[in-house]
PDB file of C-alpha atoms and ligand atoms in Angstrom:
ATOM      1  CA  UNK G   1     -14.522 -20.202  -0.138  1.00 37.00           C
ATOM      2  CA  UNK G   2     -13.341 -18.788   3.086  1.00 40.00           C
ATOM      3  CA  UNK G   3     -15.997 -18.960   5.991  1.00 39.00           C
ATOM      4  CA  UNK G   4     -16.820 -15.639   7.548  1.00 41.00           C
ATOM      5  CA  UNK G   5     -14.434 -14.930  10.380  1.00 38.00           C
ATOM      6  CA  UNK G   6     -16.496 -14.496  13.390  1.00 37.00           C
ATOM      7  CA  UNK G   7     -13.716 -11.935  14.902  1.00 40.00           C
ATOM      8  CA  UNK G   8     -13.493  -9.107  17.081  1.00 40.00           C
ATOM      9  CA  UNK G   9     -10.811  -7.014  15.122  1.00 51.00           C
ATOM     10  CA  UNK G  10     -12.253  -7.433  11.867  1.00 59.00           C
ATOM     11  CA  UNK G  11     -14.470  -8.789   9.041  1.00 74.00           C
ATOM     12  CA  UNK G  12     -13.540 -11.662   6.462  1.00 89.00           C
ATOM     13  CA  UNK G  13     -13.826  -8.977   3.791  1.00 91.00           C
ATOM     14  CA  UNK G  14     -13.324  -5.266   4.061  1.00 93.00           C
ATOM     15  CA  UNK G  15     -13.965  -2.403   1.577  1.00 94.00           C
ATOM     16  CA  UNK G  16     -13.970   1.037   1.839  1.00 94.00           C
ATOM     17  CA  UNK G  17     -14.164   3.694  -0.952  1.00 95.00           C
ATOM     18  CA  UNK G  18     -14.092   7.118  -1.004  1.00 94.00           C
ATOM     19  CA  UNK G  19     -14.668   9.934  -2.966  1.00 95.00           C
ATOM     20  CA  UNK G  20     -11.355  11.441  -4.543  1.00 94.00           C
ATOM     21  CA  UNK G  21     -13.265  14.818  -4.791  1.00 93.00           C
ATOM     22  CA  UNK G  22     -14.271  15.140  -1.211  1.00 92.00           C
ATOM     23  CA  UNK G  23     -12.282  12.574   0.107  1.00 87.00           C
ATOM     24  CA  UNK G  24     -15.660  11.158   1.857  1.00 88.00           C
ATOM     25  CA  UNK G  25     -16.142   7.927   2.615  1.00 87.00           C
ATOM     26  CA  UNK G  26     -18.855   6.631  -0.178  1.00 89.00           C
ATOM     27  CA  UNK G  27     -18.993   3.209   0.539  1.00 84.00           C
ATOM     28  CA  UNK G  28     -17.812   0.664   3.078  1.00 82.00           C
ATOM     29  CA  UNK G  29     -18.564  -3.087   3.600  1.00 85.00           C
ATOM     30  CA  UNK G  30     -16.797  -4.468   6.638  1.00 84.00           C
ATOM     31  CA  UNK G  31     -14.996  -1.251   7.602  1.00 82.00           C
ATOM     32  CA  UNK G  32     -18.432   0.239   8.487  1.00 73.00           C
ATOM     33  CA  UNK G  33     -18.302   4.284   9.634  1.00 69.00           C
ATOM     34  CA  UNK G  34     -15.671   4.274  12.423  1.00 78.00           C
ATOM     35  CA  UNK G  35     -13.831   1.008  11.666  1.00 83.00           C
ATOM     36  CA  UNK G  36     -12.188   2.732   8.222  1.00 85.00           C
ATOM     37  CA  UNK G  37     -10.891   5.228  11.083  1.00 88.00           C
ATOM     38  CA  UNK G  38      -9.299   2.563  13.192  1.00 91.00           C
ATOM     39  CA  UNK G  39      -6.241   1.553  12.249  1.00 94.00           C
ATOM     40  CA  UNK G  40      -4.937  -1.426  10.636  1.00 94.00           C
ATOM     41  CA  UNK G  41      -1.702  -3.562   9.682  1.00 96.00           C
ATOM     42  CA  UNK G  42      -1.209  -1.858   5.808  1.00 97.00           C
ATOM     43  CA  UNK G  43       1.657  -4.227   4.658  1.00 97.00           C
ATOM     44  CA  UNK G  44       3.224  -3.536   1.426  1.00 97.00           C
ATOM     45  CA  UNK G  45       1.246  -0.583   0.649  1.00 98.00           C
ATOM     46  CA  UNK G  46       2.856   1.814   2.990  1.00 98.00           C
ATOM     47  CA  UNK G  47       6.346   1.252   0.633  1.00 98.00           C
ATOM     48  CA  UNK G  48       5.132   4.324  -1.550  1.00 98.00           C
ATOM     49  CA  UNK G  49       6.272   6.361   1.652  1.00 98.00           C
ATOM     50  CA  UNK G  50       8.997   4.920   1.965  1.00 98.00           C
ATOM     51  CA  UNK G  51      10.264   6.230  -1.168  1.00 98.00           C
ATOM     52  CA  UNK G  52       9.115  10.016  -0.645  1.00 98.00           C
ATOM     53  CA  UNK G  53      11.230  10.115   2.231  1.00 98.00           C
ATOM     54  CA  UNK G  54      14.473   8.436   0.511  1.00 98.00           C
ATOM     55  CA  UNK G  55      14.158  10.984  -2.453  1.00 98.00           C
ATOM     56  CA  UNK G  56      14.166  13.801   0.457  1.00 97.00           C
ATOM     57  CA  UNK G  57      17.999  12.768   0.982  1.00 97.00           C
ATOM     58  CA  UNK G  58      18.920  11.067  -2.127  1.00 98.00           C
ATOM     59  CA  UNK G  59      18.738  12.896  -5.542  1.00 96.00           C
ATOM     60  CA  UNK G  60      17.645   9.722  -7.588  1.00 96.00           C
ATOM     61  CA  UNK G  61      16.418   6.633  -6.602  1.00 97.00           C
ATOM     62  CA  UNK G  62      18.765   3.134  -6.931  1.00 98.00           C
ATOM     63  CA  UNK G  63      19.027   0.364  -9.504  1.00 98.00           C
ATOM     64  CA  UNK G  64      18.862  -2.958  -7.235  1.00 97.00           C
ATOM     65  CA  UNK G  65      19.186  -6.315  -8.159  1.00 97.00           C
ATOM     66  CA  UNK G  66      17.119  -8.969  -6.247  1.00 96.00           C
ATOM     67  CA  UNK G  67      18.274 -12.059  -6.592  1.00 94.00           C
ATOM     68  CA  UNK G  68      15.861 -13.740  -3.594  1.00 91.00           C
ATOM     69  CA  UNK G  69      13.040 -11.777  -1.477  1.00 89.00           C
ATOM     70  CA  UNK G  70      11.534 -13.358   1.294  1.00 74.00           C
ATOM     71  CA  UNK G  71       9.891 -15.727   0.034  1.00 68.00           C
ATOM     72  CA  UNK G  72      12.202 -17.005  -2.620  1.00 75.00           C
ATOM     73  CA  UNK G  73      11.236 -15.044  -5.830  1.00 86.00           C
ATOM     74  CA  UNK G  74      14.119 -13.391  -7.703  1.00 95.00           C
ATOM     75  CA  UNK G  75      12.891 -10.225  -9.223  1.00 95.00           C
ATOM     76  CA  UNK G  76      15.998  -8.972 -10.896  1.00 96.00           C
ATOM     77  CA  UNK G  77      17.070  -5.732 -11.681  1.00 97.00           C
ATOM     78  CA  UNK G  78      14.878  -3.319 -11.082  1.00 97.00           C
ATOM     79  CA  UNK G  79      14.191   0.965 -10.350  1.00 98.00           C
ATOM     80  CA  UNK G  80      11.499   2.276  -8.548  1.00 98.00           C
ATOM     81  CA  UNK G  81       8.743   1.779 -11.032  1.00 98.00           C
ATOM     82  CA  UNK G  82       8.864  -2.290 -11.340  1.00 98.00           C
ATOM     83  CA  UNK G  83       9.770  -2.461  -7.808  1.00 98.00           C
ATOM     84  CA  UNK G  84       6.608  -1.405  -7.174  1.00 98.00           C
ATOM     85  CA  UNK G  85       4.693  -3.157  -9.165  1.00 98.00           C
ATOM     86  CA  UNK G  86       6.137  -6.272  -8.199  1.00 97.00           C
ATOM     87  CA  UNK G  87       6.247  -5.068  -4.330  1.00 96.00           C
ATOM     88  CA  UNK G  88       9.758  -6.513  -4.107  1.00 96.00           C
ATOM     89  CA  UNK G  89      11.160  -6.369  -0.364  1.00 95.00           C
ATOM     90  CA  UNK G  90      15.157  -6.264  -1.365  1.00 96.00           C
ATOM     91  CA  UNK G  91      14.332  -3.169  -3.473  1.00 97.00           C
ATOM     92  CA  UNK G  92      12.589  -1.441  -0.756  1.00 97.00           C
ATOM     93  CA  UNK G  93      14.979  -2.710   1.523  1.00 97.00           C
ATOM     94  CA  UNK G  94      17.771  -0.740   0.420  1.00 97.00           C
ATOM     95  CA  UNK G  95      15.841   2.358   0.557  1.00 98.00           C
ATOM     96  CA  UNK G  96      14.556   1.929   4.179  1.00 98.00           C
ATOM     97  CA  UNK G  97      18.246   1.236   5.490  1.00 98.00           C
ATOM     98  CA  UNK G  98      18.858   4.474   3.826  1.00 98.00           C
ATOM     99  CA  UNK G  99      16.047   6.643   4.723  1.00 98.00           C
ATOM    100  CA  UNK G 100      16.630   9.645   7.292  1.00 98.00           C
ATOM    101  CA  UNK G 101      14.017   8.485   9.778  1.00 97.00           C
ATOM    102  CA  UNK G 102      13.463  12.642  10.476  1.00 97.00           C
ATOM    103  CA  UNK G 103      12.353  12.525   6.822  1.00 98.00           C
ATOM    104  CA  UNK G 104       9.790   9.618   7.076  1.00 98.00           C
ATOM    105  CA  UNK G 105       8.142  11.282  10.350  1.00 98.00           C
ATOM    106  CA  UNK G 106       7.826  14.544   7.791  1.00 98.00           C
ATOM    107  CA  UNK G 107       6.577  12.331   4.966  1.00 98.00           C
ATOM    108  CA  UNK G 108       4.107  10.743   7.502  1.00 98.00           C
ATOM    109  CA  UNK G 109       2.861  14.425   9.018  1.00 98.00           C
ATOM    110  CA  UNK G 110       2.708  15.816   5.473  1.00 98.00           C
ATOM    111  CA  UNK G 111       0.681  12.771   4.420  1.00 98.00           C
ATOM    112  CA  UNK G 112      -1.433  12.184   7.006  1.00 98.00           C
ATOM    113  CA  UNK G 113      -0.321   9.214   8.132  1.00 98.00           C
ATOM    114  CA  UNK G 114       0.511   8.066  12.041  1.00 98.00           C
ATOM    115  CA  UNK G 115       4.303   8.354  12.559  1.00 97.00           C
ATOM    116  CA  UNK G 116       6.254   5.596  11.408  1.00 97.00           C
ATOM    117  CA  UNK G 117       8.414   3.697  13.804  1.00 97.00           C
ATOM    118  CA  UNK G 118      12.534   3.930  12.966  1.00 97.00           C
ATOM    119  CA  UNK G 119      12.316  -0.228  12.310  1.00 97.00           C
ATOM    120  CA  UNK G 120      13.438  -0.945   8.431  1.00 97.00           C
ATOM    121  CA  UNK G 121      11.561  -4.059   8.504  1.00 96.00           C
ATOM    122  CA  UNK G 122       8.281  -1.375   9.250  1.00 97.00           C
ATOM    123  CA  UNK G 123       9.030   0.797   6.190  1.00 98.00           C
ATOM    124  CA  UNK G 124       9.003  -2.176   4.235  1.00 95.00           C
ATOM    125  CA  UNK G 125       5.513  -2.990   5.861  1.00 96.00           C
ATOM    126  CA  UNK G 126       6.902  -6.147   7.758  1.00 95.00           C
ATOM    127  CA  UNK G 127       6.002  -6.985  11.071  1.00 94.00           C
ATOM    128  CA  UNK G 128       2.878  -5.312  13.338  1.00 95.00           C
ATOM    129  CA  UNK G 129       4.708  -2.346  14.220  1.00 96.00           C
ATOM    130  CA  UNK G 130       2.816   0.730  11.749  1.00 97.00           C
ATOM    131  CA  UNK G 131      -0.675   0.809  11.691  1.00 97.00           C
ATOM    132  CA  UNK G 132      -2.686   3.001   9.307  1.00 97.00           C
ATOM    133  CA  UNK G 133      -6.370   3.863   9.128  1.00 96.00           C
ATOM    134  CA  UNK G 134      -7.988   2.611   6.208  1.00 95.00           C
ATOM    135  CA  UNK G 135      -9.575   6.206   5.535  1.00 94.00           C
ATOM    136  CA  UNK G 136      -6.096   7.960   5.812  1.00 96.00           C
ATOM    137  CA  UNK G 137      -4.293   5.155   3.364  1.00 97.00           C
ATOM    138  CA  UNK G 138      -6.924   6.332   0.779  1.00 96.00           C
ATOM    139  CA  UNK G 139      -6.597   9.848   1.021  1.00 96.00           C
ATOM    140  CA  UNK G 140      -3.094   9.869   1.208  1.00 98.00           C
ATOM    141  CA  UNK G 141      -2.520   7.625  -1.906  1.00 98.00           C
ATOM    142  CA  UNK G 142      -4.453  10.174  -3.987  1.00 97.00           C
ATOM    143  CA  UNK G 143      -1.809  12.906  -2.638  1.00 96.00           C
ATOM    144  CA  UNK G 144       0.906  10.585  -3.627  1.00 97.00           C
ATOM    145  CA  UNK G 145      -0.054   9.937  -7.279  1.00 97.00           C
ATOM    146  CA  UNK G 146      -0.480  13.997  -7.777  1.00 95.00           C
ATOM    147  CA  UNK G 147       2.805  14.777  -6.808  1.00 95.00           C
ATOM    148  CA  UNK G 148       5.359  11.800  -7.974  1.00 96.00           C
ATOM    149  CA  UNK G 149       5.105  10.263 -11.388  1.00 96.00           C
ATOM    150  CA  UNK G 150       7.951   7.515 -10.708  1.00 97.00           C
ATOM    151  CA  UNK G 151       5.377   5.744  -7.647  1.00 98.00           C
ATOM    152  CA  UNK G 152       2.411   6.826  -9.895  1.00 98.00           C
ATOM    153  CA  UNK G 153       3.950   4.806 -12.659  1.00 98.00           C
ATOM    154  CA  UNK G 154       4.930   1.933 -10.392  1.00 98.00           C
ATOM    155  CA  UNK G 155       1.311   1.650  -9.536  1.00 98.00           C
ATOM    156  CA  UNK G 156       0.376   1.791 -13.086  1.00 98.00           C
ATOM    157  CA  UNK G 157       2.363  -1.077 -14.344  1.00 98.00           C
ATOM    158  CA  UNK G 158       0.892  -2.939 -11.117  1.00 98.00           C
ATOM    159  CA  UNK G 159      -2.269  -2.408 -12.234  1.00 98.00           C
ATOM    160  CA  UNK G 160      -1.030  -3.784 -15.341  1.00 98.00           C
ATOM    161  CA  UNK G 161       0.976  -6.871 -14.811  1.00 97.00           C
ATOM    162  CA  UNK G 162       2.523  -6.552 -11.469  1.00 97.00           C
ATOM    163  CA  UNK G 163       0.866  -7.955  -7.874  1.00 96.00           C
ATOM    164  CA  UNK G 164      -2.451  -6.169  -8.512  1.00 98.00           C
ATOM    165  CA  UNK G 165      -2.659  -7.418 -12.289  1.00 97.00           C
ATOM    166  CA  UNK G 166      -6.343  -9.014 -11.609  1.00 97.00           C
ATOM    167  CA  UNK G 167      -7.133  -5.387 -11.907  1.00 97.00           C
ATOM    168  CA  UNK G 168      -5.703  -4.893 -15.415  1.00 97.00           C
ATOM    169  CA  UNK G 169      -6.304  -1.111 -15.591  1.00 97.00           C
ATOM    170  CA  UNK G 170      -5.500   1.829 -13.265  1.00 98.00           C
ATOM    171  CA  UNK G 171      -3.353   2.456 -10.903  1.00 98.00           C
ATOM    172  CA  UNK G 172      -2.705  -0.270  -7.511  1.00 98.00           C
ATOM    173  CA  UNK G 173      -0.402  -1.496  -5.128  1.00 98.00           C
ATOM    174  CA  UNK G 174      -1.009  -4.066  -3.151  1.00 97.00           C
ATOM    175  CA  UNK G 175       0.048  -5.699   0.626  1.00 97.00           C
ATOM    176  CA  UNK G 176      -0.152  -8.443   2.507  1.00 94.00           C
ATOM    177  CA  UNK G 177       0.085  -7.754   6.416  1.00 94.00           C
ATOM    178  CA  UNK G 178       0.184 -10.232   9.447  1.00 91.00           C
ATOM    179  CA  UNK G 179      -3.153 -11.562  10.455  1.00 89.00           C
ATOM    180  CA  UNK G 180      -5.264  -9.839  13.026  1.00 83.00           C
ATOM    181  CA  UNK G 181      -8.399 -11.613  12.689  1.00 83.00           C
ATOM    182  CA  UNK G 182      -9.542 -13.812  16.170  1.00 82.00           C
ATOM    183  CA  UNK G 183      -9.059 -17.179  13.476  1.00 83.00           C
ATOM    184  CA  UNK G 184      -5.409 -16.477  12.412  1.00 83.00           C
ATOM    185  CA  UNK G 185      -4.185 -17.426   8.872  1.00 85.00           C
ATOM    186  CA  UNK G 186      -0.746 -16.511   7.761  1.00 84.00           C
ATOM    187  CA  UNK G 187      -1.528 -13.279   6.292  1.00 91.00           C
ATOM    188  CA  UNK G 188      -4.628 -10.700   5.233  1.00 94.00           C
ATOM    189  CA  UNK G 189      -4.062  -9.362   1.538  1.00 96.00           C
ATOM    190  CA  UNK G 190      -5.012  -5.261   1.136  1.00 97.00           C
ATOM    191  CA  UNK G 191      -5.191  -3.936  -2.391  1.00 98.00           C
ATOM    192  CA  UNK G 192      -6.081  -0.203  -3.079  1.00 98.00           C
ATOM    193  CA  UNK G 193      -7.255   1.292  -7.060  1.00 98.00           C
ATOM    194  CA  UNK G 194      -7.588   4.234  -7.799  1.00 98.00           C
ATOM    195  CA  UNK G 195      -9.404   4.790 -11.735  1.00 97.00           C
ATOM    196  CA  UNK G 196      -9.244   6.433 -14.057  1.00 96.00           C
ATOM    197  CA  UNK G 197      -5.359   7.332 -13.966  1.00 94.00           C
ATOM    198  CA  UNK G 198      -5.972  10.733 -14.873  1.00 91.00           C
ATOM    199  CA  UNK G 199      -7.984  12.639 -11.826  1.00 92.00           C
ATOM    200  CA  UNK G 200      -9.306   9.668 -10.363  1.00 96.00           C
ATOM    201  CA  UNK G 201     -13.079   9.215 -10.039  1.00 96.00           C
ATOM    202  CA  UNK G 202     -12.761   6.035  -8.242  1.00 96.00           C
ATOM    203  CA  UNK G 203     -10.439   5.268  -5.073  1.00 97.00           C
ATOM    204  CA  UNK G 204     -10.882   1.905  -3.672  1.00 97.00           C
ATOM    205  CA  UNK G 205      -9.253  -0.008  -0.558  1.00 97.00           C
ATOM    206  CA  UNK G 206      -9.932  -3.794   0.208  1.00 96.00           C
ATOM    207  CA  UNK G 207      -8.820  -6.059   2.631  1.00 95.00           C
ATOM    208  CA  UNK G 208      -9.514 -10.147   2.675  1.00 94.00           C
ATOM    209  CA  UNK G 209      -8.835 -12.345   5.784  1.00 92.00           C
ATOM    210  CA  UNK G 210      -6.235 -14.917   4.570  1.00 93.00           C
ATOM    211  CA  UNK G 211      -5.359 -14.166   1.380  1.00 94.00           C
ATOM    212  CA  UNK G 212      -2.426 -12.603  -0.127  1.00 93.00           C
ATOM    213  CA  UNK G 213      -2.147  -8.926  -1.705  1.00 95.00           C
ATOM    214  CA  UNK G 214      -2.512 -10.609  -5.310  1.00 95.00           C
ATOM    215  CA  UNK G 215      -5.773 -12.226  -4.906  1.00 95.00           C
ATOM    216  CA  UNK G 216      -7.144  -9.460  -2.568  1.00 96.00           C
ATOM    217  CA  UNK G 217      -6.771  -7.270  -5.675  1.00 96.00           C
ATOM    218  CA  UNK G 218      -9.538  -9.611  -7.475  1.00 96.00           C
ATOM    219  CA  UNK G 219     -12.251  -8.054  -5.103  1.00 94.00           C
ATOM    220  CA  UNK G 220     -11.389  -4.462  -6.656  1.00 95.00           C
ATOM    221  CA  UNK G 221     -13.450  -4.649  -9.466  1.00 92.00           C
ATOM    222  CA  UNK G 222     -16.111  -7.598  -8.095  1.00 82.00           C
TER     223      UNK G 222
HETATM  224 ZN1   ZN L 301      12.538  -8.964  -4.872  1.00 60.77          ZN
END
């Protein structure tokens, strides 16, 4: 077990969900009232937006073939869907070279979301550079899965056997971000859930201090 973080920029364990009716804050733990408003390192999961932009330019999105992310892991071939679910950098990397940076600072207004910085290592959710408040992550997600099927389905099959598999049902993506906490570890993991896949009921963001995206995800449902 991980000791409580005595920090001054956040908790060992954060949780915020919301209702996907009102989009109101139901519960929080960690992220109490203001905190889901301040903003935080989102990692992976801002690669969703990523994508809306690309497909503003681009008519279809790419086939890519990883053969190494950061990291080491070769994810193969893969379209928009599995890239997803398996968060793969290369993949997203290819869009956020691409990416008409006018079109992500649209994507971000039309999504609430705080403008993204023109950095491709940023649109992949590297590096400390875009933050995003917890709150707006969650309701922006549950704009995202209404209006494209190819991201919702990418955060189906993560759900399912990708990153956020502990899950096992759904629709997730996860992240893992750079370390804020006062007693630095490599990396905080995020995961957000939203459940059922059909109108959600449920819409769920967590965060754990020192932990990657994958295990984060084992909170969701704890
Ligand atoms: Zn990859």
């Amino acid at each position: 077990m991980l000791a409580a973080a005595t920090s001054v920029c956040g908790h060992a364990y954060d949780r915020l969900e919301l209702n996907p009716a009102t989009s109101k804050p139901l519960r929080a733990q960690g992220w109490l009232d203001d905190d889901a408003q301040k903003p935080v390192l989102p990692g992976s999961l801002v690669k969703p937006f990523t994508a809306i932009a690309y497909a503003r330019t681009f008519p279809r999105f790419p086939t890519v073939t990883c053969n190494g992310c950061w990291g080491g892991r070769a994810h193969g071939v893969l379209r928009l869907p599995q890239a997803i679910a398996v968060s793969c950098n290369r993949y997203f990397e290819e869009l956020s070279l691409r990416v008409d940076p006018a079109q992500m600072r649209l994507v971000c207004a039309e999504y609430g979301l705080p403008e993204a910085p023109d950095i491709v290592e940023a649109r992949l959710g590297l590096g400390r550079d875009w933050r995003i408040p917890p709150v707006a992550i969650l309701k922006a997600y549950l704009q995202v899965i209404a209006h494209h099927p190819a991201i919702r389905e990418g955060m189906r099959l993560c759900a399912l056997q990708g990153t956020a598999r502990a899950v096992g049902k759904g629709l997730a993506k996860t992240g893992t971000a750079p370390c804020e906490h006062a007693k630095p570890m490599p990396g905080d993991g995020l995961a957000i859930w939203l459940w059922p896949e059909d109108q959600p009921r449920r819409a769920v963001l967590v965060r754990e201090h020192g932990v990657p995206g994958a295990i984060a995800a084992k909170r969701i449902l704890a």
